Amino acid sequence: MHDQGASRDSGGDPTPSEPIWNPPARVRSRIAERPRPRVDLSAIFGLASGSWAWTTAAQAAIAMSVSFTIALFLIGPQVATLAALGSMTVLYEKKTPYGYRAVALAVVGLGFVASVAVGSLASATLWTGAIAIGAVAGISTWLCQALRAEKPGAIFFVVVCAISTIAPGGLADVPTHAGIAAIGAAVGWAVSMAGAPVRSRHPENRAVAEAFRQLAELMRAIGTPQLDHVQHEASLAVAEAWRIVLLAQTRGYRDTPAAARLRALLRWVSDIHLTATDVSLARTEPLPEAAVVFAEGLADAVGRPDQCPAPDTLDGLYRGLRPRSLEVRLYNRLVRAAQAARRSEHEDEGHGLGLYDSRSPSVASSLRSSLTRDSLIRPTALRMGITVAAAGLLGLALGFERFYWISITATAVLQGGNVVLTVNRSMQRALGTLVGVAIAAWLLMLDLPLPAIIALASAFQGLTQLVVGRNYFYGSVFLTPMALLLAHTAAPFPVTTLAETRITDTVVGSLVGMLGALLLWRRASASRLPQTITTALDRSRAAVVAVLDPDVTIGPERRYRLRRDLRAALLSLRGVYDSAIGDVPRARTTRPLWPVVVATQRTGYLALAALALEKPPAASYITLQRVDLAFQELMSAMREHRSPRLGALPRLTDYPRINMELRALSSSMRTAVAQDQRSAALEAERRAQRERHRARQEVDADL
């Protein structure tokens, strides 16, 4: 995750040399209700928030129809399915800049070709085919997560590998199969890159505009119970915008006025986000709606400067406010952002000129970090590979002719993440497949001509991508007939038998996927949560100490790295907690840590807000040492699973909410430890009762 450093001039703050007035924080904002992942009807059939993926749906349908048709005329219908599946490259890297996307999609296409080659080589025996599919599932999961490839992740690598195991031909046809998949991948690449000539900078503009929209949602959430959740979503959007903009900084573009303008807007939205965070933790009533509407207008102005709201729109909001209050600082930054957005190019020095990070981490460092002990990627990839291989082998042992559907279903189910999401996806997959099989069986019994099958498969593919982001059940309803039409074209099979086996395979694959989630590394997230909290506290400590140290002047590059690393730690913390809370029954010990997570996040965001000041007020050496010791004690208590012995905190007159959140963090840690101890005592008592009952039964049996 990436954030920004300070600008090279003093344009970021209206009065950068003076401390921003922070009113005494006597009231702490309410903690949002903790996430509650559940297995219920709303989770299975309800629609998630978000928009419909019309563009992705159209691109997926076009890529499949074109690739299928090309392969059909060049080779024949039985292997044309591989080209249709190769065109799934169009589903990857949908948000990244076109320059980066061109290379990334080429790598994805090579991955598809390699998966086809592996599947074709392993098709000599069914048992080696099942193991090969599992290996592809594990390796592709590892690479997609380590290299941050966007969804859909490993599923289509597994699908193309599985289908290639049944493609007609022997070892001599492996190059042909790989070449057909390469044709499909090339078509998907071309369709995904089609927008580059006309909207070459649309991905970057869209990412920055989305950051402004999430900022508006954060401002709207001030004073509401959902503040902590919306804060996380806004921080995710800002971090994603930084990643996308950095990926776009290619040679020849990064020095242009247009690139500098976009970086300037991103720096403004990042600073405004932190200022809004400061306001949200000091204010218990909502902000005026005019400020929220103004932020939404800035989102529209990212790509269209003529639609930027007029800066004087906010003039009426200043009445009654202290000149150096947090609200005034927020409004001033909104005005300055509007002034930058109204220009089509960056015209002056300051925000937007300096970059202190590379476009992306090296591949080697990303792969190395994914294999460390603290990474969740390694257990996730191992769980995927072992479970998918076991699913295929189980299908063969039970006599399933089309065992690969079991492997594909297990892959799709395990992409849910934690146990609760896996169970939900299992039920959605099974129910959606039941409906989809009925649709596919009816269509296949019509004995449609091949052009109609191509058109229907492409339409179902488009419908799948349209709805799958909102609900996996509806995606499965459309995905199943598409997959069955392709499979039937590759290897014709009696329709009735095909429908029956597809339902059975889906049920077995869903059950195996759930067992894999329950039995393999189920506690990976929960066991890493304390260390993730400690890491976030350590990054917050480094930021706060740097701000308070009177002998240190934070340079732009160091400021950038402090903010980048701290934001990444805070986002990782929430991600690990969200995963751990869905891992039952271990989640019982995770739930009490929600107040700890919230206080840790708030402390980190307040530290980020302090770093956003051009010249933050320093503290005395005694105060600096006591604050550092307080952070060290909290970190030690978390590592040792004990109550912290914090003592009296020094007064931070310029940062009162940091004091408040540190005290709240200490209190919530004591409560969590007490609840954990009570739970352990109750469990020990229940165990002792069971032992006494067993001993009594043995005595009665002897008598």
XYZ file of C-alpha atoms in Angstrom:
703
model
C 0.000 0.000 0.000
C 1.284 3.451 -0.766
C 0.719 6.899 0.601
C 2.263 10.260 0.033
C 4.952 12.332 1.632
C 4.950 16.032 2.288
C 4.985 18.482 -0.560
C 8.043 20.566 -1.252
C 6.369 23.829 -0.484
C 4.054 25.019 2.259
C 0.921 24.950 0.131
C -0.601 22.025 1.996
C -1.691 23.990 5.067
C -3.082 27.517 5.372
C -0.751 28.223 8.293
C 1.938 25.544 8.146
C 4.215 27.123 10.730
C 1.546 27.157 13.440
C 0.056 24.195 15.258
C -3.494 23.396 14.307
C -5.780 24.076 17.234
C -7.151 20.847 18.636
C -10.009 21.227 21.104
C -9.898 19.058 24.222
C -11.315 15.647 23.335
C -13.544 14.731 26.254
C -15.914 12.489 24.325
C -14.690 9.475 22.406
C -16.454 8.545 19.183
C -18.593 5.446 19.419
C -17.030 2.184 18.296
C -18.708 0.646 15.272
C -20.345 -2.726 15.685
C -17.846 -5.466 14.985
C -18.090 -7.408 11.706
C -20.502 -10.345 11.998
C -20.043 -12.818 9.130
C -22.989 -15.208 9.154
C -24.439 -18.113 7.245
C -28.009 -17.034 6.535
C -30.411 -16.324 3.704
C -29.335 -12.694 3.323
C -25.700 -13.741 2.965
C -26.587 -16.404 0.380
C -29.153 -14.553 -1.728
C -28.663 -10.864 -0.858
C -26.824 -8.437 -3.112
C -23.605 -6.865 -1.912
C -23.171 -3.125 -2.219
C -21.560 -1.834 -5.362
C -22.286 -1.307 -9.034
C -22.967 -3.731 -11.847
C -19.885 -4.645 -13.894
C -21.282 -3.743 -17.323
C -17.913 -3.065 -18.936
C -16.359 -6.297 -17.696
C -19.431 -8.248 -18.782
C -19.280 -6.862 -22.314
C -15.542 -7.459 -22.607
C -15.858 -11.048 -21.339
C -18.642 -11.873 -23.812
C -16.769 -10.353 -26.756
C -13.471 -12.062 -25.895
C -15.072 -15.488 -25.536
C -17.111 -15.300 -28.732
C -14.190 -14.055 -30.840
C -11.647 -16.555 -29.480
C -14.084 -19.474 -29.732
C -14.914 -18.577 -33.340
C -11.268 -18.183 -34.373
C -10.257 -21.524 -32.870
C -13.328 -23.193 -34.339
C -12.384 -22.265 -37.882
C -8.662 -22.904 -37.405
C -8.740 -26.206 -35.495
C -12.183 -27.589 -34.711
C -14.905 -27.565 -32.044
C -13.387 -30.117 -29.658
C -10.364 -28.015 -28.707
C -11.881 -24.592 -29.343
C -12.932 -24.636 -25.685
C -9.303 -24.068 -24.726
C -9.285 -20.821 -26.702
C -12.518 -19.709 -25.033
C -11.001 -20.394 -21.625
C -7.745 -18.679 -22.606
C -9.726 -15.523 -23.325
C -10.403 -15.277 -19.562
C -7.295 -13.087 -19.426
C -9.747 -10.251 -20.047
C -11.014 -10.698 -16.461
C -7.658 -9.840 -14.870
C -6.067 -6.446 -14.162
C -9.251 -4.552 -14.968
C -8.264 -1.481 -12.916
C -4.554 -1.110 -13.549
C -3.015 1.414 -16.000
C -2.776 0.251 -19.578
C 1.021 0.251 -19.678
C 1.253 -2.051 -16.680
C -1.798 -4.039 -17.790
C -0.202 -4.922 -21.118
C 2.687 -6.678 -19.384
C 0.587 -8.205 -16.588
C -1.978 -9.703 -18.971
C 0.805 -11.160 -21.085
C 2.117 -12.888 -17.963
C -1.390 -14.137 -17.127
C -1.686 -15.474 -20.670
C 1.622 -17.310 -20.284
C 0.255 -18.730 -17.037
C -2.793 -20.036 -18.885
C -0.573 -21.598 -21.548
C 1.577 -23.206 -18.855
C -1.543 -24.543 -17.105
C -2.770 -26.059 -20.361
C 0.623 -27.632 -20.960
C 0.706 -29.096 -17.452
C -2.816 -30.473 -17.809
C -2.117 -31.961 -21.225
C 1.128 -33.568 -20.061
C -0.582 -35.003 -16.977
C -3.517 -36.403 -18.945
C -1.728 -39.703 -19.510
C -3.388 -41.024 -16.360
C -6.324 -39.635 -14.408
C -4.447 -39.814 -11.090
C -1.577 -37.636 -12.309
C -4.166 -35.271 -13.793
C -5.815 -34.815 -10.383
C -2.467 -34.091 -8.740
C -1.511 -31.674 -11.531
C -4.756 -29.715 -11.077
C -4.035 -29.412 -7.348
C -0.487 -28.222 -8.022
C -1.735 -25.583 -10.472
C -4.315 -24.452 -7.891
C -1.721 -23.999 -5.151
C 0.946 -22.345 -7.288
C -1.468 -19.972 -9.035
C -2.997 -18.976 -5.679
C 0.463 -18.202 -4.329
C 1.532 -16.191 -7.371
C -1.746 -14.254 -7.710
C -1.719 -13.187 -4.066
C 2.017 -12.531 -3.851
C 2.029 -10.404 -7.003
C -1.312 -8.769 -6.118
C -3.061 -9.899 -9.278
C -6.658 -8.762 -9.215
C -9.603 -11.131 -9.020
C -10.702 -13.742 -10.148
C -7.448 -15.228 -8.875
C -6.592 -18.894 -9.299
C -9.938 -20.244 -10.480
C -9.435 -19.904 -14.252
C -5.909 -21.310 -14.136
C -7.459 -24.384 -12.560
C -10.297 -24.464 -15.105
C -8.006 -24.375 -18.148
C -5.739 -27.019 -16.593
C -8.713 -29.252 -15.786
C -10.297 -28.968 -19.237
C -6.952 -29.658 -20.914
C -6.751 -33.025 -19.126
C -9.738 -34.236 -21.181
C -8.868 -32.549 -24.474
C -8.475 -35.125 -27.256
C -4.961 -36.085 -28.300
C -1.764 -37.321 -26.710
C 1.604 -35.891 -25.793
C 2.226 -34.893 -29.386
C -0.746 -32.523 -29.227
C 0.511 -30.579 -26.196
C 2.027 -27.770 -28.326
C -1.237 -27.534 -30.266
C -3.292 -27.227 -27.072
C -0.927 -24.614 -25.685
C -1.066 -22.664 -28.932
C -4.865 -22.667 -28.933
C -4.903 -21.348 -25.355
C -2.398 -18.688 -26.447
C -4.780 -17.581 -29.204
C -7.558 -17.109 -26.640
C -5.216 -15.295 -24.266
C -4.165 -12.952 -27.068
C -7.791 -12.170 -27.870
C -8.495 -11.446 -24.187
C -5.411 -9.197 -24.075
C -6.576 -7.264 -27.134
C -10.109 -6.768 -25.810
C -8.849 -5.600 -22.412
C -6.430 -3.142 -24.055
C -9.022 -1.828 -26.521
C -9.657 1.311 -24.472
C -6.012 2.438 -24.477
C -6.108 4.482 -27.690
C -9.180 6.492 -26.667
C -8.950 6.633 -22.838
C -5.308 6.041 -22.092
C -5.430 7.541 -18.569
C -8.873 6.383 -17.542
C -7.708 3.785 -14.947
C -5.666 6.340 -12.998
C -8.384 8.976 -13.143
C -10.981 6.456 -12.012
C -8.853 5.360 -9.034
C -8.323 8.936 -7.815
C -12.011 9.761 -8.372
C -12.988 6.699 -6.315
C -10.713 7.921 -3.508
C -12.590 11.249 -3.503
C -15.941 9.413 -3.443
C -14.860 7.316 -0.480
C -13.651 10.506 1.192
C -17.150 11.938 0.750
C -18.595 8.774 2.337
C -16.205 9.175 5.267
C -17.312 12.771 5.757
C -20.935 11.654 5.612
C -20.237 8.959 8.238
C -18.872 11.407 10.835
C -21.012 11.195 13.942
C -22.562 7.847 12.912
C -22.012 4.331 14.304
C -20.473 3.147 11.015
C -17.494 5.500 11.195
C -14.780 2.889 11.769
C -15.949 0.719 8.865
C -16.218 3.646 6.455
C -12.809 4.885 7.611
C -11.295 1.556 6.589
C -12.994 1.634 3.175
C -11.752 5.182 2.566
C -8.212 4.234 3.526
C -8.373 1.246 1.184
C -9.482 3.497 -1.671
C -6.654 5.983 -1.035
C -4.067 3.207 -0.845
C -5.385 1.628 -4.052
C -5.290 4.999 -5.793
C -1.655 5.423 -4.800
C -0.831 1.975 -6.159
C -2.555 2.646 -9.472
C -1.023 6.099 -9.909
C 2.459 4.822 -9.090
C 2.064 2.004 -11.618
C 1.246 4.640 -14.243
C 4.489 6.599 -13.722
C 6.201 5.367 -16.846
C 9.139 7.101 -18.442
C 7.926 9.864 -20.711
C 4.646 10.340 -18.829
C 5.663 11.000 -15.232
C 7.273 14.365 -16.095
C 4.245 15.715 -17.976
C 1.964 18.407 -16.493
C -1.011 16.016 -16.725
C 0.769 13.414 -14.589
C 1.798 16.078 -12.070
C -1.830 17.279 -11.844
C -3.077 13.766 -11.074
C -0.402 13.274 -8.433
C -1.325 16.633 -6.934
C -4.981 15.606 -6.682
C -3.983 12.306 -5.113
C -1.842 14.070 -2.536
C -4.729 16.373 -1.741
C -7.222 13.544 -1.302
C -4.723 11.739 0.923
C -4.202 14.807 3.123
C -7.937 15.578 3.204
C -8.667 11.999 4.193
C -6.384 12.292 7.210
C -7.819 15.681 8.152
C -11.323 14.212 7.941
C -10.111 11.396 10.195
C -8.948 13.944 12.741
C -12.337 15.661 12.541
C -14.243 12.379 12.821
C -12.556 11.431 16.097
C -13.135 14.868 17.618
C -16.687 15.495 16.427
C -19.836 13.634 17.436
C -22.322 15.332 15.104
C -22.458 15.090 11.294
C -20.735 17.559 9.016
C -22.834 19.891 6.852
C -24.083 18.132 3.731
C -22.597 20.901 1.572
C -19.078 19.726 2.453
C -19.935 16.153 1.461
C -21.434 17.271 -1.851
C -18.322 19.364 -2.488
C -16.094 16.288 -2.036
C -18.304 14.310 -4.429
C -17.929 17.120 -6.942
C -14.148 16.811 -6.694
C -14.485 13.164 -7.741
C -16.232 14.237 -10.941
C -13.567 16.878 -11.571
C -10.651 14.414 -11.633
C -11.198 13.572 -15.287
C -13.314 16.620 -16.204
C -11.912 19.877 -14.768
C -14.860 21.859 -16.107
C -17.169 20.074 -13.621
C -15.171 21.109 -10.560
C -17.299 22.808 -7.878
C -16.621 26.480 -7.244
C -14.326 27.037 -4.217
C -16.605 29.751 -2.816
C -19.331 27.114 -2.341
C -17.911 26.418 1.119
C -17.817 30.039 2.282
C -20.958 29.674 4.365
C -19.494 26.782 6.368
C -16.836 28.928 8.048
C -19.300 30.945 10.118
C -18.988 30.340 13.834
C -15.820 28.269 13.603
C -12.522 29.060 15.291
C -9.912 30.141 12.717
C -7.623 27.195 13.497
C -10.200 24.512 14.200
C -10.029 21.125 12.533
C -13.169 21.831 10.503
C -11.621 25.001 9.059
C -8.494 23.053 8.178
C -10.633 20.455 6.396
C -12.566 23.066 4.428
C -9.365 24.896 3.498
C -7.892 21.730 2.074
C -11.052 21.004 0.113
C -10.815 24.494 -1.386
C -7.137 24.040 -2.263
C -7.924 20.683 -3.878
C -10.660 22.334 -5.937
C -8.239 24.988 -7.122
C -5.881 22.250 -8.310
C -8.706 20.270 -9.913
C -9.983 23.251 -11.912
C -6.745 23.350 -13.894
C -6.290 20.892 -16.734
C -2.536 20.715 -16.066
C -0.260 21.214 -13.080
C 1.001 24.774 -13.369
C 2.929 25.543 -10.187
C 5.405 23.868 -7.909
C 4.421 22.064 -4.756
C 1.962 19.202 -4.501
C 2.458 16.618 -7.168
C 6.073 17.051 -8.232
C 7.999 14.727 -5.921
C 7.833 10.933 -5.966
C 9.555 8.920 -3.265
C 8.710 5.369 -4.263
C 9.220 2.943 -7.105
C 6.354 1.918 -9.355
C 5.988 -1.454 -7.678
C 8.022 -3.820 -5.470
C 10.319 -6.219 -7.279
C 8.932 -9.641 -8.107
C 11.643 -11.347 -6.062
C 10.915 -9.313 -2.916
C 7.155 -9.890 -3.275
C 7.638 -13.647 -3.581
C 10.063 -13.728 -0.656
C 7.737 -11.772 1.621
C 4.842 -14.088 0.731
C 6.802 -17.051 2.099
C 7.667 -15.537 5.470
C 6.309 -16.964 8.674
C 3.909 -14.060 9.271
C 2.397 -14.113 5.775
C -1.108 -15.500 5.242
C -0.339 -16.248 1.597
C 1.666 -19.397 2.314
C -1.012 -21.264 4.338
C -3.700 -20.090 1.921
C -1.820 -21.476 -1.087
C -1.008 -24.747 0.673
C -4.632 -25.156 1.749
C -5.784 -24.576 -1.801
C -3.305 -26.972 -3.412
C -3.791 -29.811 -0.941
C -7.580 -29.548 -0.884
C -7.978 -29.366 -4.672
C -5.659 -32.319 -5.212
C -7.484 -34.307 -2.528
C -10.829 -33.414 -4.129
C -9.746 -34.797 -7.492
C -8.253 -37.942 -5.990
C -11.382 -38.520 -3.929
C -13.517 -38.170 -7.052
C -11.410 -40.782 -8.830
C -11.533 -43.123 -5.844
C -15.326 -42.840 -5.780
C -15.538 -43.570 -9.490
C -16.518 -40.121 -10.787
C -15.736 -39.981 -14.487
C -15.577 -36.179 -14.577
C -13.546 -35.787 -11.393
C -12.183 -32.422 -12.486
C -15.517 -30.713 -11.755
C -14.977 -31.633 -8.114
C -11.549 -29.970 -8.214
C -12.934 -26.851 -9.908
C -15.759 -26.562 -7.372
C -13.355 -26.956 -4.440
C -11.192 -24.171 -5.896
C -14.140 -21.810 -6.268
C -15.381 -22.548 -2.757
C -11.997 -22.023 -1.088
C -11.623 -18.577 -2.624
C -14.070 -17.362 0.017
C -11.220 -17.124 2.521
C -12.384 -17.938 6.052
C -14.727 -20.705 7.199
C -17.934 -18.647 7.233
C -17.365 -17.255 3.751
C -16.394 -20.715 2.502
C -19.638 -22.192 3.826
C -21.617 -19.385 2.219
C -19.870 -19.898 -1.110
C -20.414 -23.655 -0.853
C -24.143 -23.191 -0.487
C -24.241 -20.524 -3.182
C -22.249 -22.758 -5.521
C -24.449 -25.803 -4.897
C -27.770 -23.971 -5.223
C -26.613 -21.909 -8.198
C -25.315 -25.018 -9.935
C -28.658 -26.775 -9.429
C -30.470 -23.958 -11.244
C -27.735 -23.604 -13.861
C -27.734 -27.331 -14.658
C -31.475 -27.201 -15.334
C -30.933 -24.321 -17.772
C -27.994 -26.068 -19.480
C -29.817 -29.402 -19.762
C -32.773 -27.733 -21.444
C -30.515 -25.922 -23.904
C -28.468 -29.025 -24.745
C -31.587 -31.085 -25.373
C -32.539 -28.576 -28.060
C -29.540 -29.792 -30.080
C -28.554 -26.254 -31.010
C -26.142 -25.521 -33.852
C -22.590 -24.582 -32.981
C -22.986 -20.828 -33.704
C -25.901 -20.713 -31.256
C -23.811 -22.490 -28.616
C -21.025 -19.950 -29.082
C -23.468 -17.064 -28.722
C -25.137 -18.575 -25.645
C -21.838 -19.421 -23.941
C -20.615 -15.878 -24.530
C -23.878 -14.409 -23.228
C -23.727 -16.538 -20.083
C -20.116 -15.513 -19.566
C -21.101 -11.853 -19.771
C -24.018 -12.335 -17.375
C -21.727 -14.150 -14.947
C -19.274 -11.264 -14.819
C -22.126 -8.785 -14.528
C -23.533 -10.251 -11.301
C -20.772 -12.317 -9.669
C -19.328 -9.313 -7.852
C -22.681 -8.672 -6.180
C -23.598 -12.262 -5.315
C -21.857 -15.551 -6.068
C -25.142 -17.493 -6.183
C -26.427 -15.584 -9.203
C -22.989 -15.809 -10.778
C -23.098 -19.604 -10.402
C -26.528 -19.713 -12.039
C -25.020 -18.259 -15.231
C -21.541 -19.761 -14.915
C -22.798 -23.360 -14.855
C -24.558 -23.397 -18.262
C -21.584 -21.594 -19.809
C -19.172 -24.207 -18.452
C -21.411 -27.116 -19.456
C -21.835 -25.799 -22.988
C -18.063 -25.536 -23.351
C -17.456 -28.942 -21.778
C -20.101 -30.598 -23.957
C -18.509 -29.064 -27.047
C -15.077 -30.375 -26.042
C -16.313 -33.867 -25.078
C -19.944 -34.640 -25.977
C -21.819 -36.563 -23.295
C -25.434 -37.684 -22.763
C -27.331 -34.680 -21.446
C -29.133 -36.475 -18.616
C -25.968 -38.077 -17.352
C -24.092 -34.793 -17.711
C -26.653 -32.956 -15.581
C -26.709 -35.637 -12.875
C -22.944 -35.892 -12.611
C -22.549 -32.110 -12.576
C -24.848 -31.773 -9.578
C -23.153 -34.626 -7.747
C -19.691 -33.287 -8.524
C -20.662 -29.841 -7.246
C -22.014 -31.199 -3.967
C -18.917 -33.333 -3.382
C -16.580 -30.495 -4.343
C -18.370 -28.062 -2.025
C -18.130 -30.508 0.878
C -14.441 -31.141 0.247
C -13.820 -27.397 0.058
C -15.542 -26.859 3.390
C -13.527 -29.672 4.967
C -10.327 -28.132 3.647
C -11.244 -24.778 5.178
C -12.076 -26.450 8.506
C -9.095 -28.785 8.755
C -6.153 -27.020 7.090
C -4.638 -23.916 8.706
C -8.016 -22.815 10.006
C -6.371 -20.739 12.755
C -3.861 -19.029 10.480
C -5.542 -15.617 10.682
C -6.439 -15.801 14.374
C -2.922 -16.855 15.375
C -1.415 -13.957 13.416
C -3.775 -11.290 14.743
C -1.794 -10.414 17.942
C 1.399 -9.992 15.939
C -0.432 -7.869 13.369
C -1.712 -5.605 16.159
C 1.826 -5.346 17.527
C 3.197 -4.429 14.102
C 0.590 -1.686 13.664
C 1.418 -0.300 17.125
C 5.125 -0.336 16.315
C 4.545 1.614 13.098
C 2.335 4.075 15.005
C 5.020 4.448 17.650
C 7.643 5.250 15.011
C 5.380 7.903 13.470
C 4.429 9.523 16.798
C 8.037 9.565 18.026
C 9.169 11.156 14.758
C 6.500 13.843 15.114
C 7.238 14.601 18.780
C 11.050 14.531 18.581
C 12.245 18.159 18.874
C 15.634 17.355 17.323
C 14.299 15.709 14.171
C 13.020 17.434 11.061
C 11.061 14.952 8.999
C 12.108 15.140 5.368
C 9.706 14.488 2.500
C 11.072 11.029 1.710
C 11.010 9.841 5.318
C 7.536 11.286 5.817
C 6.367 9.392 2.769
C 7.774 6.074 3.985
C 6.412 6.493 7.509
C 2.944 7.161 6.166
C 3.105 4.392 3.579
C 4.262 1.735 6.054
C 1.793 2.790 8.749
C -1.167 2.813 6.383
C -0.187 -0.627 5.064
C -0.006 -1.976 8.625
C -3.443 -0.564 9.496
C -5.054 -2.044 6.390
C -3.384 -5.383 7.033
C -4.662 -5.329 10.622
C -8.276 -4.934 9.557
C -7.889 -7.548 6.822
C -6.476 -10.116 9.244
C -9.235 -9.419 11.783
C -11.969 -9.749 9.153
C -10.504 -13.093 8.143
C -10.016 -14.306 11.715
C -13.550 -13.423 12.830
C -14.926 -15.847 10.233
C -12.791 -18.781 11.370
C -15.055 -20.716 13.713
C -14.903 -21.842 16.476
C -11.612 -20.006 17.008
C -13.497 -16.748 16.400
C -14.793 -16.891 19.977
C -11.386 -15.758 21.194
C -11.063 -13.203 18.386
C -14.296 -11.290 18.993
C -13.136 -9.609 22.253
C -10.216 -8.079 20.343
C -12.478 -5.839 18.234
C -12.156 -2.825 20.628
C -8.379 -3.417 20.603
C -8.346 -3.384 16.805
C -10.438 -0.202 16.675
C -8.258 1.634 19.206
C -5.100 0.501 17.394
C -6.476 1.721 14.078
C -7.583 5.042 15.502
C -4.190 5.588 17.104
C -2.527 4.850 13.783
C -4.800 7.185 11.826
C -4.187 9.959 14.353
C -0.452 9.410 13.912
C -0.941 9.658 10.149
C -2.881 12.888 10.616
C -0.032 14.307 12.709
C 2.439 13.374 9.972
C 0.283 15.280 7.480
C 1.129 18.559 9.220
C 3.918 20.490 7.537
C 5.494 21.507 10.865
C 3.915 19.387 13.611
C 4.356 20.664 17.187
C 7.130 18.830 19.041
C 7.222 17.750 22.694
C 9.773 17.716 25.488
C 12.304 14.903 25.832
C 10.576 13.569 28.959
C 7.225 13.472 27.201
C 8.796 11.793 24.187
C 10.345 9.059 26.354
C 7.140 8.432 28.290
C 5.078 8.136 25.103
C 7.633 5.731 23.663
C 7.537 3.636 26.842
C 3.733 3.573 26.722
C 3.787 2.155 23.205
C 6.466 -0.372 24.181
C 4.394 -1.558 27.159
C 1.271 -1.985 25.030
C 3.247 -3.970 22.464
C 4.819 -6.181 25.136
C 1.434 -6.841 26.730
C -0.007 -7.907 23.385
C 2.917 -10.229 22.672
C 2.755 -11.776 26.161
C -1.076 -11.993 26.295
C -1.316 -10.051 29.542
C -2.901 -6.860 30.824
C -0.764 -3.764 30.173
C 0.728 -1.826 33.088
C 0.512 1.555 31.453
C 0.449 4.002 34.337
C -0.186 7.708 33.817
C 0.269 9.007 30.308
C 1.968 12.371 29.700
C -0.243 15.196 28.520
C -0.088 15.758 24.798
C -1.693 19.166 24.555
C -1.417 19.317 20.781
C -2.555 15.713 20.249
C -5.171 14.983 22.933
C -6.954 12.251 20.997
C -3.788 10.150 20.807
C -3.801 10.092 24.616
C -7.475 9.145 24.619
C -7.011 6.260 22.183
C -3.953 4.937 24.027
C -5.957 4.825 27.262
C -8.856 3.166 25.428
C -6.424 0.666 23.941
C -5.042 -0.206 27.369
C -8.536 -0.627 28.797
C -9.743 -2.791 25.905
C -6.652 -5.003 26.179
C -7.338 -5.578 29.873
C -10.949 -6.473 29.078
C -9.912 -8.866 26.303
C -7.387 -10.605 28.561
C -9.983 -10.935 31.327
C -12.533 -12.428 28.916
C -9.930 -14.820 27.561
C -9.014 -15.889 31.076
C -12.661 -16.419 32.000
C -13.177 -18.468 28.855
C -10.095 -20.551 29.662
C -11.310 -21.061 33.238
C -14.768 -22.141 32.054
C -13.242 -24.541 29.553
C -10.989 -25.991 32.260
C -14.012 -26.418 34.543
C -15.991 -28.177 31.794
C -13.028 -30.445 31.127
C -12.747 -31.293 34.822
C -16.464 -32.069 34.968
C -16.147 -34.412 32.014
C -13.211 -36.171 33.689
C -15.160 -36.565 36.954
C -18.173 -37.893 35.060
C -15.978 -40.384 33.172
C -14.320 -41.514 36.416
C -17.724 -41.986 38.053
C -18.868 -44.098 35.093
C -15.754 -46.263 35.357
C -16.361 -46.804 39.101
C -19.991 -47.711 38.454
C -18.894 -50.169 35.778
C -16.424 -51.831 38.173
C -19.150 -52.197 40.772
